[in-house]
C-alpha cells in the first residue's frame, strides 16, 4: 500500500499542474469539455489505440479532455480506481477479476488487446523453460499481464510459480533493462522490447500467441460499477469508448498514424522498428472493443483464489457500453 500511496501522490501533483494548462473550452466549440483522468499501463504498442485517440484528438471530438497518467502496472491502477482517484483505467483483465474476487465493484467495459503478446526472453545459457527453475524472472508487477504471461509460460511445462524467483521490475522497459544488465535470468517483455532483446542475443522461450494460452484479456478498459450507474457517468464512459474505438480502428489500418503515436509515446525513433511494431500488433488488435468471454475464462484459470473456480466469466465484464458506443 505504501507504493500505491506514493504513486497516487505523484499523479495528483502531475494532474494539478497539467490541468492548469488545459483550455476551458473545446477548440472551436461552444460547450466545455468534460475533464477525465485516466490511469494507464504500459508504455508500449499494447496501448496504441489510447495513444492514437489522444494524438488525433478523438477524445475532444467526443466531448472529453483526457488527462493520461502512467502507472507501473495494473495493480496500482486498480487500487487508485477503488480509492476514487479516477473513474476509468486501462488495465489487465486478470487484475480486474482478482479485485472482483476480493470484493471490488470494478468491471471490464471494453477490451482492445485480447491476445497475450508478451514473450518470455532469457539469457543465451538458458535453453528451455525447464532451465528456469531456481532462476530470476522479471515481470512488471505481480498481478499485471506480464505476471500472468509468466505463469502461462511456467504452466506450459508444469512448473510452479514457487520454483522461480519473481522479480517486480516496475515496467516492461525496466524488465528489459534488468535482463540486459544481468540482474535477472529471464524477463516477460512485449514488443518492441522483445525485438531489442532478440537483437541483443537473448532468446525466446515462450510466445503465448503460438500456444493455447494466447487468448487473454491483455489490455482492457475498466471502471467501477457504482460510478457507471450514474446516467451522466455512463454517457462519459460511452463517449470514451467511442474515441477508443476510433483509435483502435487506426491501430489496425493506418501505419502512418500508428507510427506517429508510437514515436511520441514510446520514444522509439527508428523507422524500421516502428514499422515492425505496427505490423506485429496489427493482426492482434480486434475489430471492436467487445470483450471475449473465452479470454476472461482463460484469465480466471491462473487466479489463486478459492472462489475463482466457481466464477462465471460473464460476471466479469459488461459489453453493453461498447454496444451503445458502436450505434
C-alpha positions as a printed NumPy array, in Angstrom:
array([[  0.   ,   0.   ,   0.   ],
       [  2.939,   2.348,   0.586],
       [  3.831,   2.014,  -3.099],
       [  0.228,   2.78 ,  -4.087],
       [  0.186,   5.909,  -1.918],
       [  3.495,   7.02 ,  -3.453],
       [  2.128,   6.741,  -6.993],
       [ -1.097,   8.491,  -6.015],
       [  0.844,  11.436,  -4.62 ],
       [  2.905,  11.602,  -7.814],
       [ -0.077,  11.631, -10.129],
       [ -2.009,  14.187,  -8.054],
       [  0.853,  16.68 ,  -8.449],
       [  1.113,  15.874, -12.153],
       [ -2.614,  16.241, -12.8  ],
       [ -2.85 ,  19.5  , -10.856],
       [ -0.107,  21.06 , -12.96 ],
       [ -1.391,  19.524, -16.2  ],
       [ -4.93 ,  20.838, -15.733],
       [ -3.656,  24.389, -15.379],
       [ -2.521,  24.171, -18.992],
       [ -5.854,  22.987, -20.366],
       [ -8.196,  25.321, -22.23 ],
       [-11.524,  25.91 , -20.591],
       [-13.43 ,  25.237, -23.805],
       [-13.023,  22.853, -26.691],
       [-11.149,  24.229, -29.675],
       [-13.717,  25.853, -31.925],
       [-16.595,  24.522, -29.842],
       [-19.09 ,  26.256, -27.589],
       [-19.504,  23.598, -24.896],
       [-16.95 ,  22.883, -22.196],
       [-15.143,  19.579, -22.398],
       [-15.56 ,  17.064, -19.589],
       [-12.184,  16.537, -17.948],
       [-11.378,  12.881, -17.342],
       [ -8.256,  11.484, -15.701],
       [ -7.354,   8.006, -16.981],
       [ -4.722,   5.733, -15.48 ],
       [ -2.916,   3.542, -17.995],
       [ -0.186,   0.957, -18.421],
       [  2.093,   0.   , -20.155],
       [  4.059,   2.477, -22.275],
       [  4.229,   0.164, -25.271],
       [  2.421,  -0.595, -28.508],
       [ -0.145,  -2.56 , -26.5  ],
       [ -1.603,   0.844, -25.541],
       [ -1.564,   2.173, -29.129],
       [ -5.361,   2.722, -29.514],
       [ -5.27 ,   5.025, -26.477],
       [ -2.194,   6.891, -27.718],
       [ -3.803,   7.438, -31.119],
       [ -7.058,   8.642, -29.555],
       [ -5.066,  11.271, -27.651],
       [ -2.822,  12.252, -30.55 ],
       [ -5.67 ,  12.536, -33.07 ],
       [ -7.925,  14.375, -30.581],
       [-10.685,  11.772, -30.73 ],
       [-11.496,  12.343, -27.064],
       [-12.088,  16.055, -27.693],
       [-14.257,  15.074, -30.659],
       [-16.495,  13.186, -28.243],
       [-16.563,  15.904, -25.583],
       [-13.741,  14.763, -23.295],
       [-10.459,  16.313, -22.162],
       [ -8.488,  13.235, -21.122],
       [ -5.544,  13.5  , -18.737],
       [ -3.427,  10.336, -19.156],
       [ -1.476,   9.221, -16.075],
       [  1.001,   6.351, -16.303],
       [  1.188,   3.737, -13.547],
       [  3.735,   0.928, -13.423],
       [  1.325,  -1.991, -13.58 ],
       [ -2.361,  -2.874, -13.35 ],
       [ -2.496,  -3.41 ,  -9.558],
       [ -1.648,   0.258,  -8.935],
       [ -4.279,   1.414, -11.43 ],
       [ -6.927,  -0.81 ,  -9.875],
       [ -6.094,   0.374,  -6.361],
       [ -6.302,   4.004,  -7.472],
       [ -9.704,   3.452,  -9.104],
       [-11.006,   1.78 ,  -5.956],
       [ -9.711,   4.734,  -3.942],
       [-11.777,   7.055,  -6.15 ],
       [ -8.751,   8.807,  -7.625],
       [-10.043,   8.438, -11.199],
       [-13.033,   6.619, -12.721],
       [-11.596,   4.818, -15.769],
       [ -8.391,   2.831, -16.122],
       [ -6.611,   0.904, -18.874],
       [ -5.542,  -2.251, -17.122],
       [ -5.124,  -6.005, -17.416],
       [ -8.28 ,  -8.108, -17.277],
       [ -6.865, -10.634, -14.81 ],
       [ -6.187,  -7.875, -12.306],
       [ -9.8  ,  -6.727, -12.563],
       [-11.044, -10.26 , -11.94 ],
       [ -8.732, -10.56 ,  -8.922],
       [-10.14 ,  -7.346,  -7.487],
       [-13.694,  -8.601,  -8.067],
       [-12.92 , -11.777,  -6.143],
       [-11.596,  -9.578,  -3.343],
       [-14.926,  -7.711,  -3.222],
       [-14.418,  -4.709,  -5.51 ],
       [-17.034,  -3.402,  -7.936],
       [-14.586,  -2.925, -10.805],
       [-15.746,  -4.305, -14.137],
       [-14.39 ,  -4.529, -17.671],
       [-16.329,  -2.361, -20.139],
       [-14.105,  -2.853, -23.173],
       [-11.046,  -4.742, -24.423],
       [ -8.598,  -3.603, -27.079],
       [ -5.998,  -6.393, -26.949],
       [ -7.213,  -9.903, -26.176],
       [ -4.075, -11.778, -27.109],
       [ -1.178, -12.249, -24.703],
       [  1.582, -10.584, -26.733],
       [  4.224, -10.807, -24.002],
       [  7.228, -13.004, -24.749],
       [  9.43 , -14.888, -22.33 ],
       [ 13.04 , -13.909, -23.127],
       [ 16.095, -15.44 , -21.47 ],
       [ 19.869, -15.415, -21.309],
       [ 21.615, -17.46 , -24.01 ],
       [ 22.664, -20.054, -21.439],
       [ 19.04 , -20.908, -20.671],
       [ 17.912, -23.264, -23.42 ],
       [ 14.397, -24.144, -22.263],
       [ 11.674, -23.158, -19.836],
       [ 12.724, -26.092, -17.647],
       [ 16.082, -24.369, -17.097],
       [ 14.311, -21.517, -15.271],
       [ 13.887, -23.493, -12.043],
       [ 15.594, -21.573,  -9.268],
       [ 16.272, -18.626, -11.598],
       [ 15.127, -14.978, -11.502],
       [ 12.278, -13.96 , -13.83 ],
       [ 11.33 , -10.289, -14.226],
       [  7.732,  -9.08 , -14.609],
       [  6.421,  -5.53 , -14.411],
       [  4.391,  -6.264, -11.278],
       [  2.699,  -9.221,  -9.655],
       [ -0.915,  -9.131, -10.844],
       [ -0.061,  -7.404, -14.138],
       [ -0.396,  -9.044, -17.565],
       [  3.342,  -9.712, -17.646],
       [  2.964, -11.728, -14.446],
       [  0.189, -13.872, -15.9  ],
       [  2.249, -14.344, -19.06 ],
       [  4.971, -15.687, -16.812],
       [  2.525, -18.034, -15.1  ],
       [  1.395, -19.252, -18.52 ],
       [  4.989, -19.921, -19.525],
       [  5.682, -21.926, -16.38 ],
       [  2.38 , -23.783, -16.577],
       [  3.169, -24.905, -20.128],
       [  5.955, -27.035, -18.628],
       [  4.23 , -27.942, -15.382],
       [  6.461, -25.633, -13.339],
       [  5.064, -23.982, -10.202],
       [  5.469, -20.229,  -9.615],
       [  7.352, -21.024,  -6.413],
       [ 10.003, -22.847,  -8.453],
       [ 11.345, -19.5  ,  -9.736],
       [ 12.152, -16.14 ,  -8.157],
       [  9.753, -13.499,  -9.492],
       [ 11.25 , -10.004,  -9.635],
       [  8.95 ,  -6.97 ,  -9.909],
       [ 10.841,  -4.579, -12.179],
       [  8.146,  -1.867, -12.304],
       [  7.526,  -1.818, -16.059],
       [  8.217,  -3.588, -19.342],
       [ 11.158,  -1.307, -20.146],
       [ 12.587,  -1.891, -16.69 ],
       [ 12.22 ,  -5.666, -17.141],
       [ 14.181,  -5.465, -20.383],
       [ 16.853,  -3.39 , -18.641],
       [ 17.097,  -5.965, -15.846],
       [ 17.603,  -8.713, -18.426],
       [ 20.139,  -6.678, -20.384],
       [ 22.277,  -5.842, -17.346],
       [ 22.216,  -9.383, -15.987],
       [ 20.072,  -8.68 , -12.92 ],
       [ 17.635, -11.444, -13.952],
       [ 17.853, -14.638, -15.974],
       [ 14.631, -14.13 , -17.925],
       [ 12.008, -11.447, -18.439],
       [  8.433, -11.207, -19.653],
       [  8.509,  -8.366, -22.173],
       [  6.416,  -7.121, -25.08 ],
       [  7.292,  -5.773, -28.497],
       [  9.443,  -3.801, -29.343],
       [ 11.488,  -4.672, -26.243],
       [ 11.332,  -8.352, -27.195],
       [ 12.81 ,  -7.438, -30.59 ],
       [ 15.599,  -5.488, -28.882],
       [ 16.261,  -8.482, -26.634],
       [ 16.459, -10.811, -29.622],
       [ 18.837,  -8.44 , -31.422],
       [ 20.999,  -8.341, -28.276],
       [ 21.397, -12.113, -28.309],
       [ 18.682, -13.174, -25.887],
       [ 16.389, -15.984, -26.932],
       [ 12.649, -16.517, -26.954],
       [ 11.499, -19.243, -24.581],
       [  7.77 , -18.657, -24.865],
       [  5.373, -16.904, -27.266],
       [  1.774, -17.085, -25.938],
       [  0.046, -16.459, -29.319],
       [  1.574, -19.712, -30.54 ],
       [  0.065, -21.678, -27.642],
       [ -3.266, -22.435, -26.002],
       [ -2.597, -19.552, -23.601],
       [ -2.795, -16.886, -26.315],
       [ -6.407, -15.708, -25.894],
       [ -6.286, -13.471, -22.839],
       [ -7.6  , -10.034, -21.681],
       [ -4.207,  -8.377, -22.037],
       [ -5.467,  -4.779, -22.251],
       [ -8.919,  -3.767, -21.041],
       [-10.895,  -0.671, -20.107],
       [-12.327,  -0.809, -16.603],
       [-14.486,   1.283, -14.295],
       [-16.406,   0.96 , -11.051],
       [-19.989,  -0.27 , -11.397],
       [-21.105,   2.201,  -8.725],
       [-19.706,   5.054, -10.836],
       [-21.233,   3.723, -14.048],
       [-24.731,   3.64 , -12.54 ],
       [-24.999,   7.42 , -12.72 ],
       [-26.565,   8.346, -16.127],
       [-24.05 ,  11.158, -16.646],
       [-21.144,   8.829, -15.967],
       [-22.495,   6.185, -18.33 ],
       [-22.544,   8.851, -21.042],
       [-18.912,   9.703, -20.249],
       [-17.921,   6.035, -20.433],
       [-19.68 ,   5.567, -23.782],
       [-18.004,   8.704, -25.171],
       [-14.643,   7.383, -24.01 ],
       [-15.298,   4.055, -25.736],
       [-16.283,   5.804, -28.972],
       [-12.956,   7.624, -29.033],
       [-11.076,   4.441, -28.146],
       [-12.846,   2.53 , -30.9  ],
       [-11.682,   5.127, -33.438],
       [ -8.15 ,   4.789, -32.115],
       [ -8.44 ,   1.01 , -32.352],
       [ -9.552,   1.219, -35.981],
       [ -6.495,   3.268, -36.945],
       [ -4.236,   0.93 , -34.949],
       [ -5.248,  -1.819, -37.364],
       [ -5.435,   0.152, -40.581],
       [ -3.194,   3.221, -40.622],
       [  0.575,   2.703, -40.358],
       [  1.36 ,   6.417, -40.642],
       [ -0.879,   7.467, -37.759],
       [  0.196,   4.476, -35.67 ],
       [  3.905,   5.186, -36.098],
       [  3.381,   8.858, -35.295],
       [  1.744,   7.947, -31.961],
       [  4.33 ,   5.278, -31.184],
       [  7.15 ,   7.707, -31.928],
       [  5.791,  10.2  , -29.424],
       [  4.668,   7.954, -26.582],
       [  7.237,   5.138, -26.683],
       [ 10.043,   7.49 , -27.812],
       [ 11.205,   4.967, -30.401],
       [ 12.533,   6.843, -33.423],
       [ 13.903,   4.071, -35.637],
       [ 11.647,   3.743, -38.698],
       [ 12.256,   0.009, -39.149],
       [ 11.354,  -0.685, -35.511],
       [  8.224,   1.453, -35.741],
       [  7.082,  -0.29 , -38.925],
       [  7.846,  -3.682, -37.414],
       [  5.869,  -2.799, -34.293],
       [  2.842,  -1.76 , -36.342],
       [  2.993,  -4.973, -38.387],
       [  3.472,  -7.105, -35.263],
       [  0.393,  -5.781, -33.463],
       [ -1.885,  -5.225, -36.455],
       [ -3.344,  -8.771, -36.525],
       [ -3.744,  -8.872, -32.747],
       [ -5.878,  -5.743, -32.334],
       [ -9.562,  -6.785, -32.517],
       [-12.216,  -5.404, -34.857],
       [-14.103,  -3.853, -31.933],
       [-13.822,  -3.288, -28.183],
       [-16.196,  -6.139, -27.322],
       [-14.777,  -8.375, -24.604],
       [-14.476, -12.071, -25.477],
       [-15.812, -14.381, -22.774],
       [-13.215, -17.077, -23.501],
       [-10.385, -14.597, -22.896],
       [-11.761, -13.818, -19.431],
       [-12.209, -17.534, -18.745],
       [ -8.539, -18.149, -19.583],
       [ -7.507, -15.433, -17.128],
       [ -9.577, -16.969, -14.345],
       [ -7.646, -20.251, -14.646],
       [ -4.499, -18.676, -13.215],
       [ -6.053, -16.842, -10.287],
       [ -5.083, -18.149,  -6.875],
       [ -8.373, -17.569,  -5.088],
       [-10.788, -20.114,  -3.548],
       [-13.767, -18.611,  -5.418],
       [-12.079, -18.49 ,  -8.826],
       [-13.225, -21.927,  -9.992],
       [-16.879, -21.056,  -9.331],
       [-16.712, -17.652, -11.01 ],
       [-18.797, -17.237, -14.163],
       [-16.711, -15.326, -16.77 ],
       [-19.875, -13.48 , -17.87 ],
       [-19.928, -11.738, -14.483],
       [-16.518, -10.158, -15.051],
       [-17.377,  -7.829, -17.942],
       [-20.217,  -5.805, -19.46 ],
       [-20.379,  -5.281, -23.218],
       [-23.478,  -3.055, -23.105],
       [-21.35 ,   0.101, -23.042],
       [-19.467,  -0.937, -26.179],
       [-22.72 ,  -1.86 , -27.914],
       [-24.064,   1.615, -27.175],
       [-20.834,   3.233, -28.351],
       [-20.992,   1.375, -31.661],
       [-24.511,   2.551, -32.534]])
